[in-house]
Coordinates of C-alpha atoms in Angstrom, one line a residue:
X1420 CA 29.7 -55.2 -43.1
X1421 CA 33.0 -53.9 -44.2
X1422 CA 31.9 -50.3 -44.1
X1423 CA 31.9 -49.8 -40.3
X1424 CA 32.3 -46.9 -38.2
X1425 CA 35.5 -46.0 -36.2
X1426 CA 33.7 -47.6 -33.3
X1427 CA 32.8 -50.8 -35.2
X1428 CA 29.6 -50.5 -35.0
X1429 CA 28.0 -51.6 -38.5
X1430 CA 25.1 -49.0 -39.6
X1431 CA 21.5 -50.1 -39.9
X1432 CA 20.4 -51.8 -43.0
X1433 CA 17.0 -53.8 -44.7
X1434 CA 18.5 -56.6 -42.7
X1435 CA 16.4 -57.3 -39.4
X1436 CA 19.5 -59.0 -38.0
X1437 CA 21.6 -56.0 -38.5
X1438 CA 22.9 -54.5 -35.0
X1439 CA 21.8 -51.3 -34.2
X1440 CA 24.2 -48.1 -34.7
X1441 CA 26.0 -46.5 -31.7
X1442 CA 23.3 -43.5 -31.7
X1443 CA 20.5 -46.1 -31.6
X1444 CA 22.1 -47.9 -29.0
X1445 CA 20.9 -47.5 -25.5
X1446 CA 21.0 -49.1 -21.8
X1447 CA 17.2 -49.8 -22.2
X1448 CA 17.7 -52.2 -25.4
X1449 CA 18.3 -55.8 -24.2
X1450 CA 20.6 -58.3 -25.5
X1451 CA 20.6 -62.0 -25.0
X1452 CA 17.7 -61.7 -22.3
X1453 CA 19.4 -59.4 -20.0
X1454 CA 17.9 -56.7 -18.2
X1455 CA 19.7 -53.4 -17.6
X1456 CA 20.1 -52.4 -13.9
X1457 CA 17.9 -49.6 -14.2
X1458 CA 15.0 -51.4 -15.5
X1459 CA 15.4 -53.9 -12.6
X1460 CA 15.2 -50.9 -10.1
X1461 CA 12.0 -49.8 -12.0
X1462 CA 10.5 -53.1 -11.1
X1463 CA 11.3 -52.9 -8.0
X1464 CA 9.9 -49.8 -7.0
X1465 CA 6.6 -51.0 -8.9
X1466 CA 6.4 -54.4 -7.1
X1467 CA 6.8 -52.5 -3.6
X1468 CA 4.3 -50.1 -4.3
X1469 CA 1.7 -52.9 -5.2
X1470 CA 2.4 -53.9 -2.1
X1471 CA 1.8 -51.4 0.5
X1472 CA 2.8 -53.2 3.8
X1473 CA 5.9 -54.4 2.3
X1474 CA 6.7 -51.0 1.4
X1475 CA 6.5 -49.7 4.5
X1476 CA 8.2 -52.1 6.4
X1477 CA 11.1 -51.7 4.0
X1478 CA 11.5 -47.9 4.3
X1479 CA 13.7 -48.7 7.2
X1480 CA 16.3 -50.7 5.6
X1481 CA 16.0 -49.5 1.7
X1482 CA 19.1 -48.0 0.4
X1483 CA 19.3 -44.2 0.6
X1484 CA 19.9 -44.0 -2.6
X1485 CA 16.7 -45.7 -3.8
X1486 CA 14.6 -43.5 -1.6
X1487 CA 13.8 -40.2 -3.5
X1488 CA 12.9 -42.3 -7.0
X1489 CA 10.3 -44.4 -4.6
X1490 CA 9.1 -41.3 -3.1
X1491 CA 8.7 -39.4 -6.8
X1492 CA 7.0 -42.4 -7.9
X1493 CA 4.8 -42.9 -4.8
X1494 CA 3.9 -38.9 -5.0
X1495 CA 3.2 -39.1 -8.6
X1496 CA 1.1 -41.9 -8.4
X1497 CA -1.0 -41.2 -5.5
X1498 CA 0.1 -43.9 -2.8
X1499 CA -1.1 -41.6 -0.2
X1500 CA -0.4 -43.9 2.7
X1501 CA 3.4 -45.0 1.6
X1502 CA 3.8 -41.1 1.0
X1503 CA 3.0 -40.4 4.7
X1504 CA 5.0 -43.3 5.8
X1505 CA 7.9 -42.0 3.7
X1506 CA 7.6 -38.1 4.8
X1507 CA 8.5 -40.1 8.4
X1508 CA 11.5 -41.9 7.1
X1509 CA 12.6 -39.5 5.1
X1510 CA 16.5 -40.2 5.5
X1511 CA 17.5 -36.7 4.1
X1512 CA 17.6 -33.2 5.8
X1513 CA 15.7 -31.6 2.7
X1514 CA 12.6 -32.8 0.7
X1515 CA 11.3 -30.4 -2.0
X1516 CA 7.8 -31.6 -3.1
X1517 CA 7.5 -30.3 -7.0
X1518 CA 4.6 -27.8 -7.4
X1519 CA 2.1 -29.0 -4.5
X1520 CA 1.8 -25.7 -3.1
X1521 CA 0.9 -23.9 -7.1
X1522 CA -2.7 -24.4 -6.6
X1523 CA -3.4 -27.0 -4.0
X1524 CA -4.7 -29.5 -7.2
X1525 CA -4.5 -32.3 -5.3
X1526 CA -6.1 -32.5 -2.0
X1527 CA -5.6 -36.0 -1.1
X1528 CA -1.8 -36.0 -1.6
X1529 CA -1.6 -32.8 0.0
X1530 CA -3.0 -34.1 2.9
X1531 CA -0.8 -37.2 3.3
X1532 CA 2.2 -35.3 3.3
X1533 CA 0.6 -32.9 6.2
X1534 CA -0.1 -35.9 8.0
X1535 CA 3.3 -37.0 7.6
X1536 CA 4.4 -34.1 9.1
X1537 CA 2.1 -34.1 12.1
X1538 CA 3.5 -37.4 12.9
X1539 CA 7.2 -35.9 13.0
X1540 CA 5.5 -33.0 15.0
X1541 CA 4.2 -35.4 17.7
X1542 CA 7.2 -37.4 18.2
X1543 CA 9.1 -36.3 21.3
X1544 CA 12.5 -38.3 20.1
X1545 CA 13.6 -38.7 16.3
X1546 CA 12.6 -41.9 14.7
X1547 CA 15.1 -44.3 14.1
X1548 CA 15.8 -43.4 10.4
X1549 CA 14.0 -39.9 9.7
X1550 CA 16.1 -36.9 9.4
X1551 CA 13.7 -34.4 7.9
X1552 CA 14.1 -31.0 8.8
X1553 CA 13.1 -28.4 5.8
X1554 CA 9.9 -29.6 3.6
X1555 CA 9.8 -27.5 0.5
X1556 CA 6.9 -26.4 -1.4
X1557 CA 8.1 -23.9 -3.4
X1558 CA 7.2 -23.0 -6.9
X1559 CA 10.4 -23.6 -8.7
X1560 CA 11.0 -24.1 -12.5
X1561 CA 13.4 -26.9 -11.5
X1562 CA 12.6 -30.4 -12.0
X1563 CA 11.8 -32.8 -8.5
X1564 CA 14.9 -33.1 -6.7
X1565 CA 16.0 -33.9 -3.3
X1566 CA 19.0 -32.3 -1.2
X1567 CA 20.9 -35.4 0.3
X1568 CA 24.0 -33.7 2.2
X1569 CA 22.6 -30.8 4.6
X1570 CA 19.5 -28.6 4.1
X1571 CA 19.6 -26.3 0.9
X1572 CA 21.4 -22.7 1.8
X1573 CA 19.4 -19.9 2.5
X1574 CA 18.0 -17.7 5.6
X1575 CA 15.6 -20.5 6.6
X1576 CA 17.9 -23.2 7.5
X1577 CA 16.8 -26.0 9.1
X1578 CA 20.0 -26.3 11.5
X1579 CA 20.0 -24.9 14.9
X1580 CA 22.6 -22.6 16.6
X1581 CA 24.3 -25.2 18.4
X1582 CA 24.3 -27.4 15.4
X1583 CA 26.2 -25.2 13.1
X1584 CA 28.4 -24.5 15.6
X1585 CA 29.5 -28.2 16.3
X1586 CA 29.3 -28.9 12.6
X1587 CA 28.3 -32.7 13.6
X1588 CA 24.4 -33.4 13.8
X1589 CA 22.9 -33.9 17.5
X1590 CA 22.6 -37.3 19.5
X1591 CA 20.1 -39.6 18.0
X1592 CA 17.7 -39.0 21.0
X1593 CA 17.9 -35.5 21.5
X1594 CA 14.3 -33.5 20.9
X1595 CA 13.6 -32.7 17.5
X1596 CA 14.3 -29.0 16.5
X1597 CA 11.7 -27.0 14.9
X1598 CA 10.3 -28.3 11.6
X1599 CA 11.1 -25.8 8.4
X1600 CA 8.2 -25.7 5.8
X1601 CA 9.1 -23.3 2.7
X1602 CA 6.1 -22.3 0.4
X1603 CA 5.6 -19.4 -2.0
X1604 CA 2.0 -18.5 -1.6
X1605 CA -0.5 -16.8 -4.5
X1606 CA -3.8 -15.5 -2.8
X1607 CA -6.0 -14.1 -5.0
X1608 CA -9.9 -12.9 -4.2
X1609 CA -11.3 -15.3 -1.6
X1610 CA -9.6 -17.9 0.0
X1611 CA -9.8 -21.4 -1.4
X1612 CA -10.9 -24.3 1.1
X1613 CA -7.2 -26.0 0.6
X1614 CA -5.9 -22.6 1.5
X1615 CA -7.6 -22.1 4.5
X1616 CA -7.1 -25.9 5.7
X1617 CA -3.2 -25.4 5.5
X1618 CA -3.4 -21.9 7.1
X1619 CA -5.1 -23.1 9.9
X1620 CA -3.1 -26.3 9.9
X1621 CA 0.0 -24.1 10.2
X1622 CA -1.4 -21.7 12.8
X1623 CA -2.3 -24.4 15.2
X1624 CA 1.3 -26.0 14.9
X1625 CA 3.3 -22.6 15.2
X1626 CA 4.9 -23.8 18.6
X1627 CA 6.4 -26.7 16.4
X1628 CA 6.6 -25.6 12.8
X1629 CA 8.5 -23.0 11.3
X1630 CA 6.6 -21.7 8.1
X1631 CA 9.1 -19.5 5.7
X1632 CA 7.5 -18.0 2.6
X1633 CA 9.8 -16.1 0.4
X1634 CA 7.8 -15.3 -2.6
X1635 CA 4.2 -13.8 -1.7
X1636 CA 1.6 -12.7 -4.0
X1637 CA -2.1 -11.2 -2.5
X1638 CA -4.9 -10.0 -4.9
X1639 CA -7.8 -8.3 -3.5
X1640 CA -7.9 -9.6 -0.1
X1641 CA -9.2 -7.6 2.8
X1642 CA -7.0 -6.4 5.2
X1643 CA -8.3 -9.0 8.0
X1644 CA -7.4 -11.7 5.7
X1645 CA -4.0 -10.4 5.2
X1646 CA -3.6 -9.9 8.7
X1647 CA -4.7 -13.7 9.3
X1648 CA -2.0 -14.7 6.3
X1649 CA 0.9 -13.0 7.8
X1650 CA 0.3 -14.0 11.2
X1651 CA 1.0 -17.5 10.1
X1652 CA 4.6 -16.6 8.9
X1653 CA 8.1 -15.3 10.0
X1654 CA 8.0 -12.4 8.1
X1655 CA 11.5 -11.7 8.0
X1656 CA 11.9 -14.5 5.8
X1657 CA 10.1 -12.8 2.9
X1658 CA 11.9 -11.7 -0.1
X1659 CA 9.4 -11.0 -2.4
X1660 CA 5.9 -9.3 -1.8
X1661 CA 3.6 -8.5 -4.5
X1662 CA 0.2 -6.4 -3.3
X1663 CA -2.7 -5.9 -5.7
X1664 CA -5.3 -3.9 -3.8
X1665 CA -8.3 -1.1 -4.1
X1666 CA -7.4 -0.5 -0.4
X1667 CA -7.9 3.3 0.7
X1668 CA -4.6 5.2 2.1
X1669 CA -5.7 4.4 5.6
X1670 CA -5.4 0.9 5.1
X1671 CA -2.2 0.7 3.4
X1672 CA -1.1 3.1 6.1
X1673 CA -2.1 0.0 8.6
X1674 CA -0.6 -2.6 6.3
X1675 CA 2.8 -0.8 6.1
X1676 CA 3.6 -1.3 9.7
X1677 CA 4.1 -5.0 8.8
X1678 CA 7.1 -3.9 6.2
X1679 CA 9.3 -3.2 9.5
X1680 CA 9.2 -6.7 10.0
X1681 CA 10.0 -7.8 6.4
X1682 CA 13.3 -6.7 6.8
X1683 CA 14.9 -9.0 3.9
X1684 CA 12.5 -7.8 0.9
X1685 CA 14.1 -8.0 -1.9
X1686 CA 11.1 -7.0 -4.3
X1687 CA 8.2 -4.6 -3.5
X1688 CA 5.3 -4.6 -6.1
X1689 CA 2.3 -2.4 -5.0
X1690 CA -0.4 -2.4 -7.6
X1691 CA -3.4 0.3 -6.5
X1692 CA -6.8 -0.4 -8.4
X1693 CA -9.2 2.3 -8.5
X1694 CA -12.7 1.8 -9.3
X1695 CA -12.8 5.6 -9.8
X1696 CA -10.1 6.7 -11.9
X1697 CA -11.3 10.5 -11.3
X1698 CA -11.8 9.9 -7.3
X1699 CA -8.1 8.2 -7.4
X1700 CA -6.3 11.5 -8.6
X1701 CA -6.7 13.4 -5.0
X1702 CA -6.3 12.8 -1.7
X1703 CA -9.5 14.0 0.1
X1704 CA -7.8 15.5 3.4
X1705 CA -4.4 15.9 5.2
X1706 CA -5.1 12.7 7.2
X1707 CA -4.7 10.7 3.9
X1708 CA -1.7 12.5 3.3
X1709 CA -0.3 11.6 6.9
X1710 CA -1.4 7.8 5.7
X1711 CA 0.9 8.4 2.4
X1712 CA 3.7 9.3 4.7
X1713 CA 3.3 6.4 6.8
X1714 CA 3.5 4.1 4.0
X1715 CA 6.6 5.6 2.8
X1716 CA 8.7 6.0 5.7
X1717 CA 8.6 2.0 6.5
X1718 CA 10.9 1.5 3.3
X1719 CA 13.6 3.0 5.3
X1720 CA 13.7 -0.5 7.0
X1721 CA 14.2 -2.4 3.6
X1722 CA 17.8 -2.3 3.5
X1723 CA 18.1 -5.5 1.2
X1724 CA 15.6 -3.6 -1.4
X1725 CA 16.8 -4.1 -5.4
X1726 CA 13.6 -4.2 -7.0
X1727 CA 10.5 -1.5 -6.3
X1728 CA 7.6 -1.3 -8.5
X1729 CA 4.4 0.9 -8.3
X1730 CA 1.6 1.4 -10.4
X1731 CA -1.5 3.2 -10.3
X1732 CA -1.0 5.6 -7.6
X1733 CA -1.0 9.8 -7.2
X1734 CA 1.5 11.2 -5.4
X1735 CA 2.5 14.6 -4.1
X1736 CA 5.5 15.9 -4.7
X1737 CA 6.4 15.9 -1.1
X1738 CA 5.6 12.1 -0.8
X1739 CA 8.2 11.4 -3.8
X1740 CA 10.5 13.0 -2.1
X1741 CA 10.2 11.1 1.4
X1742 CA 9.8 7.8 -0.8
X1743 CA 13.0 8.6 -2.5
X1744 CA 14.7 9.4 0.8
X1745 CA 13.8 6.6 2.3
X1746 CA 15.6 4.2 -0.2
X1747 CA 18.5 2.8 1.3
X1748 CA 20.6 0.8 -1.1
X1749 CA 20.9 1.1 -4.9
X1750 CA 17.9 -0.1 -6.9
X1751 CA 18.2 -2.2 -9.9
X1752 CA 14.8 -2.1 -11.0
X1753 CA 12.5 1.0 -10.8
X1754 CA 9.1 1.0 -12.1
X1755 CA 6.7 3.7 -11.9
X1756 CA 3.7 2.6 -14.0
X1757 CA 0.3 4.3 -14.9
X1758 CA 0.5 6.8 -12.0
X1759 CA -0.1 10.8 -12.6
X1760 CA 3.3 12.8 -12.4
X1761 CA 4.8 16.0 -12.8
X1762 CA 7.9 17.2 -14.0
X1763 CA 9.2 17.6 -10.5
X1764 CA 9.0 14.3 -10.0
X1765 CA 11.7 13.5 -12.8
X1766 CA 13.9 16.2 -11.0
X1767 CA 13.7 13.9 -7.7
X1768 CA 14.4 10.7 -9.7
X1769 CA 17.4 12.1 -11.5
X1770 CA 18.8 13.4 -7.9
X1771 CA 18.2 10.2 -5.8
X1772 CA 21.1 8.2 -5.6
X1773 CA 19.4 4.6 -5.3
X1774 CA 18.2 5.4 -8.8
X1775 CA 21.8 6.1 -10.3
X1776 CA 22.6 2.2 -10.8
X1777 CA 19.4 1.2 -12.6
X1778 CA 19.3 -2.3 -14.8
X1779 CA 15.8 -1.8 -15.4
X1780 CA 13.8 1.7 -15.6
X1781 CA 9.8 1.6 -16.4
X1782 CA 7.7 4.6 -16.6
X1783 CA 5.0 3.4 -19.0
X1784 CA 1.7 4.7 -18.9
X1785 CA 2.7 8.3 -17.3
X1786 CA 1.7 11.2 -19.4
X1787 CA 4.9 13.2 -20.2
X1788 CA 3.6 15.3 -23.4
X1789 CA 3.5 18.5 -21.4
X1790 CA 6.5 18.2 -19.3
X1791 CA 10.3 18.7 -19.6
X1792 CA 12.1 15.2 -19.9
X1793 CA 15.6 16.7 -19.6
X1794 CA 15.8 15.2 -15.6
X1795 CA 15.1 11.8 -17.3
X1796 CA 18.2 12.2 -19.5
X1797 CA 20.3 12.9 -16.7
X1798 CA 19.1 9.8 -14.9
X1799 CA 19.8 7.8 -18.0
X1800 CA 23.5 9.2 -18.1
X1801 CA 23.8 8.1 -14.4
X1802 CA 23.3 4.8 -15.2
X1803 CA 24.5 4.4 -18.9
X1804 CA 26.8 1.8 -18.2
X1805 CA 24.5 -0.6 -16.5
X1806 CA 20.6 0.2 -17.9
X1807 CA 19.6 -3.1 -19.7
X1808 CA 16.0 -2.4 -20.3
X1809 CA 14.4 1.0 -20.9
X1810 CA 10.1 1.4 -21.3
X1811 CA 8.5 4.3 -21.9
X1812 CA 5.3 3.1 -23.5
X1813 CA 2.1 5.2 -23.7
X1814 CA 4.0 8.1 -22.3
X1815 CA 2.5 10.2 -25.5
X1816 CA 6.2 12.2 -25.5
X1817 CA 6.8 14.3 -28.6
X1818 CA 9.7 14.9 -31.2
X1819 CA 10.7 17.8 -29.4
X1820 CA 10.8 16.4 -25.9
X1821 CA 12.3 13.1 -27.0
X1822 CA 15.5 14.9 -28.7
X1823 CA 16.5 15.7 -25.3
X1824 CA 17.0 12.4 -24.5
X1825 CA 19.0 11.1 -27.3
X1826 CA 22.5 12.0 -26.3
X1827 CA 21.7 10.1 -22.8
X1828 CA 20.3 7.3 -24.7
X1829 CA 22.9 6.8 -27.1
X1830 CA 25.2 6.4 -24.2
X1831 CA 23.4 3.3 -22.8
X1832 CA 25.3 0.5 -24.8
X1833 CA 24.2 -2.0 -22.3
X1834 CA 20.5 -1.8 -23.6
X1835 CA 18.9 -5.3 -24.5
X1836 CA 15.4 -4.1 -24.6
X1837 CA 13.6 -0.9 -25.5
X1838 CA 10.0 -0.2 -25.9
X1839 CA 8.7 3.3 -27.1
X1840 CA 5.0 2.2 -28.1
X1841 CA 2.4 4.8 -28.2
X1842 CA 4.7 8.2 -28.5
X1843 CA 4.1 10.8 -30.6
X1844 CA 7.1 10.4 -33.2
X1845 CA 7.9 11.8 -36.7
X1846 CA 9.6 9.9 -39.1
X1847 CA 12.4 12.0 -38.7
X1848 CA 12.5 11.5 -35.0
X1849 CA 12.4 7.9 -35.5
X1850 CA 15.1 8.0 -38.0
X1851 CA 17.3 9.7 -35.6
X1852 CA 16.7 7.7 -32.8
X1853 CA 18.0 4.3 -34.9
X1854 CA 20.9 6.5 -35.6
X1855 CA 21.7 7.2 -32.1
X1856 CA 21.2 3.1 -31.2
X1857 CA 24.4 2.2 -33.4
X1858 CA 26.5 1.0 -30.5
X1859 CA 23.7 -1.2 -28.8
X1860 CA 24.9 -4.2 -29.8
X1861 CA 23.2 -6.5 -27.1
X1862 CA 19.8 -5.0 -28.2
X1863 CA 17.3 -8.1 -28.5
X1864 CA 13.9 -6.6 -28.6
X1865 CA 13.1 -3.1 -30.1
X1866 CA 9.6 -1.8 -29.8
X1867 CA 8.8 1.6 -31.8
X1868 CA 5.8 3.5 -32.3
X1869 CA 4.4 3.6 -36.2
X1870 CA 5.6 7.3 -37.6
X1871 CA 3.0 10.2 -37.2
X1872 CA 2.9 10.5 -40.9
X1873 CA 0.6 6.9 -40.9
X1874 CA -2.3 8.7 -40.4
X1875 CA -4.4 10.9 -41.9
X1876 CA -6.5 14.0 -40.6
X1877 CA -8.9 11.7 -38.9
X1878 CA -6.0 9.8 -37.2
X1879 CA -6.9 6.4 -39.3
X1880 CA -3.9 4.6 -40.4
X1881 CA -3.1 4.3 -43.9
X1882 CA -1.7 0.6 -44.2
X1883 CA 0.1 1.3 -47.5
X1884 CA 1.8 4.4 -46.1
X1885 CA 2.6 2.5 -42.8
X1886 CA 4.4 -0.4 -44.6
X1887 CA 6.4 1.9 -46.5
X1888 CA 7.6 4.1 -43.9
X1889 CA 8.4 1.1 -41.4
X1890 CA 10.4 -0.7 -44.6
X1891 CA 12.2 2.8 -44.8
X1892 CA 13.2 2.7 -41.0
X1893 CA 14.3 -0.8 -41.5
X1894 CA 16.8 0.0 -44.2
X1895 CA 18.1 2.6 -42.0
X1896 CA 18.4 0.6 -39.3
X1897 CA 20.2 -2.1 -41.4
X1898 CA 23.0 0.1 -42.6
X1899 CA 23.9 0.9 -39.2
X1900 CA 23.9 -2.5 -37.1
X1901 CA 22.0 -5.7 -37.3
X1902 CA 18.5 -6.1 -35.6
X1903 CA 17.2 -9.1 -34.0
X1904 CA 13.5 -8.3 -33.1
X1905 CA 11.9 -5.4 -34.1
X1906 CA 8.6 -4.0 -34.1
X1907 CA 6.4 -1.1 -35.1
X1908 CA 2.7 -0.4 -33.9
X1909 CA 0.0 2.0 -34.1
X1910 CA -1.7 3.4 -31.2
X1911 CA -4.9 1.4 -30.2
X1912 CA -7.9 1.3 -28.2
X1913 CA -9.0 -1.6 -26.4
X1914 CA -11.0 -4.3 -27.7
X1915 CA -10.2 -2.7 -31.6
X1916 CA -7.6 -4.1 -34.1
X1917 CA -4.0 -2.2 -34.4
X1918 CA -1.4 -2.7 -37.0
X1919 CA 2.1 -4.0 -35.9
X1920 CA 5.0 -4.6 -38.7
X1921 CA 7.9 -7.0 -37.2
X1922 CA 11.0 -8.0 -38.2
X1923 CA 13.0 -11.1 -37.0
X1924 CA 16.4 -12.5 -37.9
X1925 CA 15.9 -15.9 -39.6
X1926 CA 18.8 -18.5 -38.8
X1927 CA 20.7 -20.2 -41.5
X1928 CA 23.1 -22.9 -41.8
X1929 CA 26.1 -22.8 -39.4
X1930 CA 23.7 -20.5 -37.1
X1931 CA 24.5 -17.2 -38.9
X1932 CA 22.1 -14.5 -38.8
X1933 CA 20.3 -12.8 -41.9
X1934 CA 19.8 -9.4 -41.6
X1935 CA 18.0 -9.2 -44.8
X1936 CA 14.6 -10.3 -43.3
X1937 CA 11.6 -8.6 -45.2
X1938 CA 9.2 -6.5 -42.5
X1939 CA 6.2 -8.4 -41.8
X1940 CA 3.1 -6.4 -41.2
X1941 CA -0.2 -7.8 -39.7
X1942 CA -3.4 -6.7 -38.4
X1943 CA -4.1 -7.7 -34.6
X1944 CA -6.7 -7.4 -32.0
X1945 CA -5.6 -5.8 -29.0
X1946 CA -8.1 -6.9 -26.7
X1947 CA -6.5 -6.3 -23.1
X1948 CA -3.0 -5.8 -24.2
X1949 CA -1.0 -4.7 -21.3
X1950 CA 0.5 -1.3 -21.9
X1951 CA -2.0 0.0 -24.9
X1952 CA -3.5 3.1 -23.2
X1953 CA -5.4 4.7 -25.5
X1954 CA -5.6 5.9 -29.1
X1955 CA -7.9 5.6 -32.2
X1956 CA -10.2 3.0 -34.4
X1957 CA -7.4 1.6 -36.6
X1958 CA -8.8 1.2 -39.9
X1959 CA -8.8 1.8 -43.9
X1960 CA -12.3 3.7 -43.9
X1961 CA -11.1 4.4 -47.8
X1962 CA -11.3 1.0 -49.0
X1963 CA -15.0 0.8 -49.0
X1964 CA -17.2 -1.7 -47.2
X1965 CA -15.8 -4.2 -44.4
X1966 CA -15.5 -7.2 -46.5
X1967 CA -13.6 -5.3 -49.4
X1968 CA -11.2 -4.2 -46.4
X1969 CA -10.8 -7.5 -45.0
X1970 CA -9.8 -8.8 -48.6
X1971 CA -7.7 -5.9 -49.2
X1972 CA -5.6 -6.9 -46.0
X1973 CA -5.4 -10.3 -46.7
X1974 CA -4.0 -9.7 -50.1
X1975 CA -1.5 -7.1 -48.7
X1976 CA -0.6 -9.2 -45.6
X1977 CA 0.4 -12.4 -48.2
X1978 CA 2.6 -10.1 -50.2
X1979 CA 4.6 -9.7 -46.9
X1980 CA 4.7 -13.3 -45.8
X1981 CA 8.1 -14.6 -45.1
X1982 CA 8.2 -18.4 -45.7
X1983 CA 9.3 -20.5 -42.8
X1984 CA 8.5 -17.7 -40.1
X1985 CA 5.7 -17.9 -38.1
X1986 CA 3.3 -15.1 -38.0
X1987 CA 3.6 -14.4 -34.5
X1988 CA 7.4 -13.2 -34.1
X1989 CA 7.2 -11.8 -30.7

């Protein structure tokens, strides 16, 4: 008992009467039969929720500070009648309901919230206590929370103009302003019943309800369905739009008229999926060219655009010029993937002022093996002090082409991630590339193709050669700087295995990172992994039967196992 801590609390021993240590003591523990306040509060909430009539009658007099926790517990335990009453009597301007709109997973509690809104919408004057102006269904990573002092900042504010100017709430008996409902919506294929119900509910209440959607993702919907969706929302509040479709150019042109109303868009993603990949490579008539022009001309009205993603499109040179000419603000992200492009397009990119301050550039899946990529080097130089991620996966770039990029690439000191998988690089080129990354101290993820020397004359991989050459490359890099996560991978065909070598720093005491981590080689199944666009069946055919091959792989892999490091490092 003499060996006490500086706080005078003795450590726990074998004696069951010994007091708890400081670390073990918490307000939830009880001493002398006294319950802490937090536990009493929990018991009070539970008692209220067990008596529905009492809980509803108590809402008018319940201290404001107790309301959020009571609502959260009623919501989590699906006390639908109480939830409805609490929406009506909510004493704050703002209420966020965590995750309700993510999947309409609980129609009963969802209907309870909407029923509470209906009561508010049909009342001619404000209730005695209810102050709700903004109901937020958005998907957010933060936990359930409420805003007690005014509506959350943003374009979809609940205040009227007169309230903002006056700086004080309107009189108690004044007519209510339009209620705001904020949502993020993700529609794929056919609309589900709950989604249809919500849209119909909102459409019928447009005169008294303002529906604000900041993030909207639509996948494989008909144009008629999209029109129905958009008719419910005030399009000026949409900030992120993701549209995945197999529409014709004429249909895309019809949709593009809505872009003029989405003037606050920050991010646009258009993914074009073609059933017939060969038919997608040409525009059948001059009318279709006009449709493309109509689509891209709408970008001139997007003065807040920062992130642009285009995937699966075929463009004529004049249309690329039109798109770039209509970009009115500097972009942070420019992603053009799985598209058919020509050398002239790269020149247009380099000359576009809106692409000179990029943080993220992705041109994966664009075949560049027969073009000069020197204009791409010019583009990299323009944004060398800002570029953070560069992805050129599956471009089939060869040594002579990529050497044109090395001087510009070496200036990109802010890079945190590069992805050069599935390009035709030799061992010498990869070694030179690593030397040109010497000043990239912020790099956290590096993905490189396996050296060309790893393949035999039948384009089959040799695991022994692969591991030896990758180890040499790792030694080269470690002599230049200390890598964090790095991998080398072979080309792959969908559904076939590929070989991947990975290395990751191992944390030691004091969080000092070690650069001596051995390379880990693994045989993986590609399946439908994103970005692997082609290649050959990866196997070691010279080792005999499939059984012998597997045994050889197991023996090989076990020799590269790193103790304490999981197999899936990336």
